[in-house]
Coordinates of C-alpha atoms in Angstrom, one line a residue:
Chain E
X1 CA 0.0 0.0 0.0
X2 CA 1.3 3.4 -1.0
X3 CA 0.3 6.8 0.4
X4 CA 1.3 10.3 -0.4
X5 CA 2.4 12.4 2.6
X6 CA 2.4 16.2 2.8
X7 CA 3.8 18.6 5.4
X8 CA 2.9 22.3 5.9
X9 CA 4.3 25.3 7.7
X10 CA 6.7 24.7 10.6
X11 CA 6.3 21.0 10.2
X12 CA 7.6 21.2 6.6
X13 CA 10.7 23.0 8.0
X14 CA 11.1 20.3 10.7
X15 CA 10.7 17.4 8.3
X16 CA 13.0 19.0 5.8
X17 CA 10.6 18.4 3.0
X18 CA 7.1 19.2 1.8
X19 CA 6.0 15.8 0.7
X20 CA 7.1 12.2 0.3
X21 CA 5.7 8.8 -0.8
X22 CA 5.5 6.1 1.8
X23 CA 5.0 2.4 1.1
X24 CA 3.7 -0.2 3.5
X25 CA 4.2 -3.9 2.9
X26 CA 0.9 -4.7 4.6
X27 CA -2.6 -3.8 3.4
X28 CA -3.8 -1.9 6.4
X29 CA -2.2 0.9 8.4
X30 CA -3.4 3.8 10.5
X31 CA -2.3 7.4 10.5
X32 CA -0.4 6.6 13.7
X33 CA 1.5 3.8 11.9
X34 CA 2.3 6.2 9.1
X35 CA 3.7 8.8 11.5
X36 CA 6.0 6.2 13.2
X37 CA 7.4 5.4 9.7
X38 CA 8.2 9.1 8.9
X39 CA 9.4 10.2 12.3
X40 CA 11.3 8.8 15.2
X41 CA 9.6 11.2 17.6
X42 CA 6.2 10.7 19.0
X43 CA 3.5 12.6 17.1
X44 CA 3.1 16.0 18.8
X45 CA -0.2 16.6 20.5
X46 CA -0.9 19.7 18.5
X47 CA -0.3 18.3 15.1
X48 CA -3.4 18.1 12.9
X49 CA -4.0 15.5 10.3
X50 CA -6.1 15.4 7.1
X51 CA -6.7 12.4 4.9
X52 CA -7.8 13.2 1.3
X53 CA -8.2 16.8 2.5
X54 CA -10.6 16.1 5.3
X55 CA -9.7 16.5 9.0
X56 CA -9.4 13.2 10.8
X57 CA -7.3 11.7 13.7
X58 CA -4.5 9.3 14.1
X59 CA -6.6 6.2 14.4
X60 CA -7.9 6.7 10.8
X61 CA -7.3 3.5 8.6
X62 CA -5.5 4.4 5.4
X63 CA -6.2 3.1 2.0
X64 CA -3.9 2.7 -1.0
X65 CA -3.5 6.0 -2.8
X66 CA -4.6 8.2 0.1
X67 CA -3.1 11.7 0.5
X68 CA -2.2 12.3 4.2
X69 CA -1.3 15.7 5.4
X70 CA 0.3 16.7 8.7
X71 CA 0.3 20.3 9.9
X72 CA 0.4 22.5 12.9
X73 CA -2.8 24.3 14.1
X74 CA -4.0 26.6 11.4
X75 CA -3.6 30.4 12.0
X76 CA -6.2 31.6 9.5
X77 CA -5.4 34.0 6.7
Chain P
X1 CA -19.7 30.9 -6.1
X2 CA -15.9 31.4 -6.6
X3 CA -12.9 30.7 -4.4
X4 CA -9.6 31.7 -5.8
X5 CA -6.2 31.6 -4.1
X6 CA -3.3 33.4 -5.7
X7 CA 0.3 34.3 -5.1
X8 CA -0.1 37.5 -7.2
X9 CA -0.9 40.9 -6.0
X10 CA -4.6 41.2 -5.2
X11 CA -6.7 44.0 -6.6
X12 CA -9.8 43.3 -4.5
X13 CA -12.3 45.8 -6.1
X14 CA -11.4 44.8 -9.6
X15 CA -12.1 41.2 -8.6
X16 CA -15.5 42.3 -7.3
X17 CA -16.4 44.2 -10.5
X18 CA -15.1 41.5 -12.8
X19 CA -17.1 38.8 -11.0
X20 CA -20.2 41.0 -10.9
X21 CA -20.0 41.6 -14.6
X22 CA -19.4 38.0 -15.6
X23 CA -21.3 35.8 -13.0
X24 CA -24.2 37.9 -11.8
X25 CA -27.5 38.7 -13.6
X26 CA -27.8 42.5 -13.9
X27 CA -30.4 44.4 -11.8
X28 CA -31.4 41.6 -9.5
X29 CA -29.2 41.9 -6.4
X30 CA -29.9 44.7 -4.0
X31 CA -26.4 45.1 -2.8
X32 CA -23.0 43.6 -2.0
X33 CA -21.2 43.5 1.3
X34 CA -17.5 43.1 1.1
X35 CA -14.6 42.8 3.5
X36 CA -11.1 43.6 2.3
X37 CA -8.3 42.6 4.7
X38 CA -5.0 44.4 4.5
X39 CA -1.7 43.4 6.0
X40 CA -0.9 45.5 9.0
X41 CA 2.6 46.6 9.9
X42 CA 2.3 45.3 13.5
X43 CA 1.0 42.2 15.3
X44 CA 1.0 41.5 19.0
X45 CA 2.8 44.8 19.5
X46 CA 5.7 43.7 17.3
X47 CA 6.6 45.5 14.1
X48 CA 6.3 43.2 11.1
X49 CA 7.8 43.9 7.8
X50 CA 6.8 40.9 5.7
X51 CA 4.6 37.8 5.9
X52 CA 4.8 34.5 4.1
X53 CA 1.4 32.7 4.1
X54 CA 1.3 29.0 3.5
X55 CA -1.8 27.0 2.5
X56 CA -2.8 23.5 1.4
X57 CA -3.7 23.7 -2.3
X58 CA -6.9 21.9 -2.9
X59 CA -7.9 21.5 0.8
X60 CA -7.9 25.2 1.5
X61 CA -10.2 25.9 -1.4
X62 CA -12.5 23.0 -0.6
X63 CA -13.0 24.0 3.0
X64 CA -13.7 27.6 2.1
X65 CA -16.2 26.5 -0.5
X66 CA -17.9 24.4 2.1
X67 CA -18.2 27.4 4.5
X68 CA -19.7 29.5 1.7
X69 CA -22.2 26.7 1.2
X70 CA -23.0 26.7 4.9
X71 CA -23.5 30.5 4.7
X72 CA -25.8 30.0 1.7
X73 CA -27.9 27.4 3.6
X74 CA -28.3 29.8 6.5
X75 CA -28.9 33.0 4.7
X76 CA -30.4 34.2 1.5
X77 CA -27.2 34.5 -0.6
X78 CA -27.3 35.2 -4.3
X79 CA -23.6 34.7 -4.9
X80 CA -20.3 34.9 -3.1
X81 CA -16.7 35.5 -4.0
X82 CA -13.5 34.8 -2.0
X83 CA -10.1 35.7 -3.2
X84 CA -7.1 35.1 -0.9
X85 CA -3.5 35.9 -1.4
X86 CA -0.8 33.6 -0.3
X87 CA 3.0 33.6 -0.3
X88 CA 5.2 36.6 0.5
X89 CA 3.5 39.9 1.2
X90 CA 4.3 43.2 2.8
X91 CA 2.3 45.7 5.0
X92 CA -0.5 47.5 3.1
X93 CA -0.9 44.6 0.7
X94 CA -4.5 43.4 0.4
X95 CA -4.6 39.8 1.7
X96 CA -8.2 38.7 1.4
X97 CA -11.5 39.7 -0.2
X98 CA -14.9 38.3 0.7
X99 CA -17.9 39.7 -1.2
X100 CA -21.5 38.5 -0.8
X101 CA -24.4 39.5 -3.0
X102 CA -28.0 39.2 -1.8
X103 CA -31.4 40.7 -2.3
X104 CA -31.4 41.6 1.4
X105 CA -28.8 43.6 3.3
X106 CA -29.0 41.7 6.5
X107 CA -28.2 38.4 4.8
X108 CA -25.2 39.9 2.9
X109 CA -23.8 41.2 6.2
X110 CA -24.4 38.0 8.1
X111 CA -23.0 35.7 5.4
X112 CA -20.0 37.9 4.7
X113 CA -19.1 38.1 8.4
X114 CA -19.5 34.3 8.8
X115 CA -17.2 33.6 5.9
X116 CA -14.5 36.1 6.9
X117 CA -14.6 34.8 10.5
X118 CA -13.9 31.3 9.2
X119 CA -11.1 32.5 6.9
X120 CA -9.4 34.5 9.7
X121 CA -9.8 31.9 12.5
X122 CA -10.1 28.4 11.1
X123 CA -9.2 28.2 7.4
X124 CA -6.1 26.1 6.5
X125 CA -3.6 28.9 6.3
X126 CA -0.3 29.3 8.2
X127 CA 1.4 32.6 8.8
X128 CA 5.1 33.1 8.9
X129 CA 6.1 36.6 10.0
X130 CA 9.3 38.4 9.4
X131 CA 9.9 41.2 12.0
X132 CA 11.8 44.4 11.2
X133 CA 14.8 42.8 13.1
X134 CA 14.8 40.1 10.4
X135 CA 13.5 37.4 12.7
X136 CA 11.3 34.8 10.9
X137 CA 8.8 32.8 12.8
X138 CA 5.8 30.7 12.3
X139 CA 2.8 32.2 14.1
X140 CA 1.7 29.6 16.7
X141 CA -1.9 30.6 16.9
X142 CA -4.2 33.2 15.5
X143 CA -3.7 36.2 17.7
X144 CA -7.2 37.4 17.0
X145 CA -8.9 34.4 18.4
X146 CA -6.7 31.6 19.6
X147 CA -9.7 29.4 20.7
X148 CA -11.5 29.5 17.4
X149 CA -10.1 26.4 15.8
X150 CA -10.9 24.3 18.9
X151 CA -14.4 25.7 19.1
X152 CA -15.1 24.8 15.4
X153 CA -14.5 21.2 16.5
X154 CA -11.4 20.5 14.4
X155 CA -10.2 17.1 15.7
X156 CA -6.7 16.8 17.1
X157 CA -4.8 13.7 16.6
X158 CA -4.4 11.8 19.9
Chain M
X1 CA -15.1 60.9 7.9
X2 CA -16.5 62.0 4.6
X3 CA -20.1 62.3 3.4
X4 CA -20.6 63.1 -0.3
X5 CA -23.8 63.4 -2.2
X6 CA -23.6 63.5 -6.0
X7 CA -25.8 63.6 -9.1
X8 CA -23.0 62.0 -11.1
X9 CA -22.6 58.3 -11.8
X10 CA -21.1 56.6 -8.8
X11 CA -17.9 54.5 -9.1
X12 CA -18.0 53.1 -5.6
X13 CA -14.7 51.1 -5.4
X14 CA -12.8 54.0 -6.9
X15 CA -14.2 56.2 -4.1
X16 CA -13.0 53.7 -1.5
X17 CA -9.5 53.5 -3.0
X18 CA -9.2 57.3 -3.5
X19 CA -10.3 57.9 0.1
X20 CA -8.1 55.2 1.5
X21 CA -5.1 56.6 -0.4
X22 CA -5.7 60.2 0.7
X23 CA -7.3 60.1 4.2
X24 CA -6.0 56.9 5.9
X25 CA -2.6 56.2 7.3
X26 CA -1.0 53.2 5.5
X27 CA -0.6 49.8 7.3
X28 CA -2.7 50.7 10.3
X29 CA -6.2 49.4 9.6
X30 CA -6.9 45.7 9.6
X31 CA -9.7 45.9 7.1
X32 CA -12.6 47.7 5.5
X33 CA -16.2 46.6 5.3
X34 CA -18.2 48.1 2.5
X35 CA -21.8 48.0 1.4
X36 CA -22.6 49.0 -2.2
X37 CA -26.3 49.3 -3.0
X38 CA -27.4 49.0 -6.6
X39 CA -30.7 50.0 -8.1
X40 CA -32.9 46.9 -8.8
X41 CA -35.2 46.6 -11.7
X42 CA -38.2 45.8 -9.5
X43 CA -39.9 47.0 -6.3
X44 CA -42.9 45.6 -4.6
X45 CA -43.4 43.2 -7.5
X46 CA -43.6 46.1 -10.1
X47 CA -41.0 46.5 -12.8
X48 CA -39.2 49.8 -12.4
X49 CA -37.2 51.4 -15.2
X50 CA -36.0 54.6 -13.6
X51 CA -35.8 56.4 -10.3
X52 CA -35.4 60.0 -9.3
X53 CA -34.1 60.4 -5.8
X54 CA -34.7 63.7 -4.0
X55 CA -32.8 64.9 -1.0
X56 CA -32.4 68.0 1.2
X57 CA -29.0 69.5 0.5
X58 CA -27.3 70.3 3.8
X59 CA -29.7 68.5 6.0
X60 CA -29.2 65.1 4.5
X61 CA -25.4 65.3 4.8
X62 CA -25.6 66.7 8.4
X63 CA -27.8 63.9 9.5
X64 CA -25.7 61.2 7.9
X65 CA -22.6 62.7 9.5
X66 CA -24.4 62.5 12.9
X67 CA -25.1 58.9 12.4
X68 CA -21.5 58.1 11.5
X69 CA -20.6 59.9 14.7
X70 CA -23.0 57.7 16.6
X71 CA -21.5 54.6 15.1
X72 CA -18.0 55.9 16.0
X73 CA -19.1 56.5 19.6
X74 CA -20.5 52.9 19.7
X75 CA -17.7 51.0 17.9
X76 CA -14.0 51.3 17.3
X77 CA -14.1 53.0 13.9
X78 CA -10.9 54.3 12.3
X79 CA -12.7 56.1 9.5
X80 CA -15.9 56.0 7.4
X81 CA -17.0 57.1 4.0
X82 CA -20.5 57.5 2.6
X83 CA -21.2 58.4 -1.0
X84 CA -24.8 58.6 -2.1
X85 CA -26.1 59.2 -5.6
X86 CA -29.3 61.4 -6.1
X87 CA -31.3 62.5 -9.1
X88 CA -32.2 60.3 -12.0
X89 CA -30.9 56.8 -12.2
X90 CA -31.6 53.5 -13.9
X91 CA -31.4 49.8 -12.8
X92 CA -27.9 48.5 -12.2
X93 CA -26.6 52.0 -11.3
X94 CA -24.8 52.0 -8.0
X95 CA -26.8 54.2 -5.6
X96 CA -24.9 54.2 -2.3
X97 CA -21.5 53.3 -0.8
X98 CA -20.8 52.9 2.9
X99 CA -17.2 52.0 3.8
X100 CA -15.9 51.6 7.4
X101 CA -12.3 51.1 8.3
X102 CA -11.3 49.6 11.7
X103 CA -8.6 47.7 13.4
X104 CA -11.3 45.1 14.3
X105 CA -13.6 43.3 11.8
X106 CA -16.5 43.1 14.2
X107 CA -16.5 46.9 14.6
X108 CA -16.4 47.5 10.9
X109 CA -19.3 45.2 10.2
X110 CA -21.4 46.6 13.0
X111 CA -20.7 50.2 12.2
X112 CA -21.2 49.7 8.4
X113 CA -24.5 47.9 9.0
X114 CA -25.7 50.7 11.4
X115 CA -24.9 53.4 8.9
X116 CA -26.5 51.7 5.9
X117 CA -29.6 50.8 7.9
X118 CA -30.0 54.5 8.7
X119 CA -29.5 55.5 5.1
X120 CA -32.0 53.0 3.8
X121 CA -34.7 53.5 6.4
X122 CA -34.5 57.0 7.9
X123 CA -32.2 59.3 6.0
X124 CA -33.8 62.4 4.3
X125 CA -34.2 60.9 0.8
X126 CA -37.4 60.6 -1.2
X127 CA -37.8 58.1 -4.0
X128 CA -39.8 58.8 -7.1
X129 CA -40.2 55.7 -9.3
X130 CA -40.9 55.5 -13.0
X131 CA -42.4 52.1 -13.9
X132 CA -42.0 50.4 -17.3
X133 CA -45.5 51.6 -18.2
X134 CA -44.3 55.2 -17.8
X135 CA -46.1 55.8 -14.6
X136 CA -44.3 58.2 -12.2
X137 CA -45.0 58.1 -8.5
X138 CA -43.5 59.1 -5.2
X139 CA -42.8 56.2 -3.0
X140 CA -45.0 56.6 0.1
X141 CA -43.0 54.7 2.5
X142 CA -39.8 52.6 2.5
X143 CA -40.9 49.2 1.3
X144 CA -38.1 47.5 3.2
X145 CA -39.2 48.8 6.6
X146 CA -42.2 51.1 6.7
X147 CA -42.0 51.5 10.5
X148 CA -38.4 52.5 10.7
X149 CA -38.8 56.3 10.6
X150 CA -41.3 56.1 13.4
X151 CA -39.1 53.9 15.5
X152 CA -36.2 56.3 15.1
X153 CA -38.4 58.8 16.9
X154 CA -38.7 61.4 14.1
X155 CA -41.3 63.8 15.4
X156 CA -44.5 64.2 13.3
X157 CA -46.1 67.6 13.2
X158 CA -49.4 67.6 15.1
Chain C
X1 CA -39.9 88.6 10.5
X2 CA -38.8 86.7 7.4
X3 CA -38.3 83.0 6.9
X4 CA -37.2 80.8 4.0
X5 CA -39.5 77.9 3.3
X6 CA -38.6 74.7 1.4
X7 CA -40.7 71.8 0.1
X8 CA -39.5 68.4 -1.0
X9 CA -40.7 65.4 -3.0
X10 CA -44.5 65.1 -3.5
X11 CA -45.0 68.2 -1.4
X12 CA -42.9 70.3 -3.9
X13 CA -45.2 69.0 -6.7
X14 CA -48.3 69.9 -4.7
X15 CA -47.1 73.3 -3.7
X16 CA -45.9 74.0 -7.3
X17 CA -42.6 75.3 -6.0
X18 CA -39.4 74.2 -4.2
X19 CA -39.0 77.2 -2.0
X20 CA -40.3 80.6 -1.2
X21 CA -39.8 83.5 1.3
X22 CA -42.5 84.3 3.7
X23 CA -42.8 87.6 5.7
X24 CA -44.7 88.0 8.9
X25 CA -45.7 91.5 10.2
X26 CA -45.4 90.3 13.8
X27 CA -42.2 89.1 15.6
X28 CA -43.4 85.7 16.7
X29 CA -44.9 82.9 14.7
X30 CA -45.0 79.1 14.9
X31 CA -44.6 76.6 12.2
X32 CA -48.4 76.1 12.3
X33 CA -48.8 79.9 11.7
X34 CA -46.4 79.6 8.7
X35 CA -48.3 76.6 7.3
X36 CA -51.6 78.5 7.3
X37 CA -49.9 81.4 5.4
X38 CA -48.6 79.1 2.6
X39 CA -51.6 76.7 2.3
X40 CA -55.4 77.0 2.6
X41 CA -55.6 73.3 3.6
X42 CA -54.9 72.0 7.1
X43 CA -51.4 70.6 7.5
X44 CA -51.5 66.9 6.7
X45 CA -50.8 64.6 9.6
X46 CA -48.0 62.9 7.8
X47 CA -46.0 66.0 6.8
X48 CA -42.7 66.3 8.6
X49 CA -41.1 69.7 9.4
X50 CA -37.5 70.7 10.0
X51 CA -36.3 74.1 11.2
X52 CA -32.7 74.9 10.3
X53 CA -32.3 71.3 9.2
X54 CA -33.4 69.8 12.5
X55 CA -36.6 67.9 12.9
X56 CA -39.2 69.7 15.0
X57 CA -43.0 70.0 15.2
X58 CA -45.7 72.6 14.3
X59 CA -45.6 74.3 17.7
X60 CA -42.0 75.4 17.1
X61 CA -41.5 79.2 17.5
X62 CA -39.8 80.6 14.5
X63 CA -37.1 83.3 14.5
X64 CA -36.1 85.8 11.8
X65 CA -34.0 84.1 9.1
X66 CA -35.0 80.6 9.9
X67 CA -35.1 78.0 7.2
X68 CA -38.2 75.9 7.5
X69 CA -38.7 72.7 5.4
X70 CA -41.9 70.7 4.9
X71 CA -41.7 67.2 3.5
X72 CA -43.5 63.9 3.4
X73 CA -42.1 60.9 5.4
X74 CA -38.6 60.0 4.1
X75 CA -38.2 56.8 2.2
X76 CA -34.5 56.4 2.7
X77 CA -32.0 56.1 -0.2

């Protein structure tokens, strides 16, 4: 299973990139599983997550081809 | 309804007129309420000389469109236009335009206020400020209303 | 603060920009809320093809200025502009512009709504409508809110 | 005592003029006195009056040089 991952704002700076592709060798994985693949640190309390551009949480079950975004709290425009 | 996000300089009133001339039937709307937000040269008491606004292409537009739809369900809205600038900008630059056309004033005001409140408090934008001392920092919360995102029920990951 | 009544065609957004560039300090206001009212091609279900708006030169401006002052006493208003067209006009013509600048959105919305409500309900203007059948008649009351003038406490002669 | 009188909207049409000057040979007069000089009809209930551009009523005592305006209920802009 492959997912596309995107980072925004300060998290993009911290990850050193704006996006990446992540492959799982199993067919099911949660957002929490994905985070532990992309970072060695625990997922910060404040980080928000969206799957396919809808807000969700770290228990969300991912599907092949999903776009997962991690970002800090929004500040508005 | 139109939502447009751009890195280019924003000419808000030209956007209103262009949209009015192309998308709206003539002679039917009673009036238009607009809000034009301009970059200030201070924030939280600190001088700011530039801002770099980040957004999530696709998601930001989708969520703004949804909020316009919410406003249209709640009030009698004939049409609405949102244009938002992103990327690098300096004080006095227009940042955002919200325009709402309606047959009734009250509805235009209420809907316009609802949409701009969403944009300013909860829309997927992230501000990076550059102070006059050259310091660059991501704004941690919206200084106008830090609790707004929480109140809107945005879920935090556990 | 500026109140301007004109028989000439009204270019509302040019008025906003001109005023902003000449009367307002740059970089200090957070935003501007404006209402632009346009002449509709119907009223009370009747087609209307022209309007002739009468006013009382001097008194009309004075009373509008007073209402802007009331709004400024009630809300945090940085500046306000009212431009109102009078005389003969046709559907789609802009009739009125109210713009309110403030450091705070909420204040701009509240003050702008207060001022336009006054203009539409109680300001010294008199509408004469010309229907498509050529009939000319003075509007007897404001169809949007016939009770408004009474509620505002305007004294009637006994 | 002289006052300037102005008429607006439908009342201008009815009076057949937009303004006129009215002279009194006494030193005091009310708005009601003025109306009975300019019209043979009783002053309509609905007519509003302003003296020197401020709303008032027909008992208002006029002074020399006052500007008195009679008009129907305003309709707003």
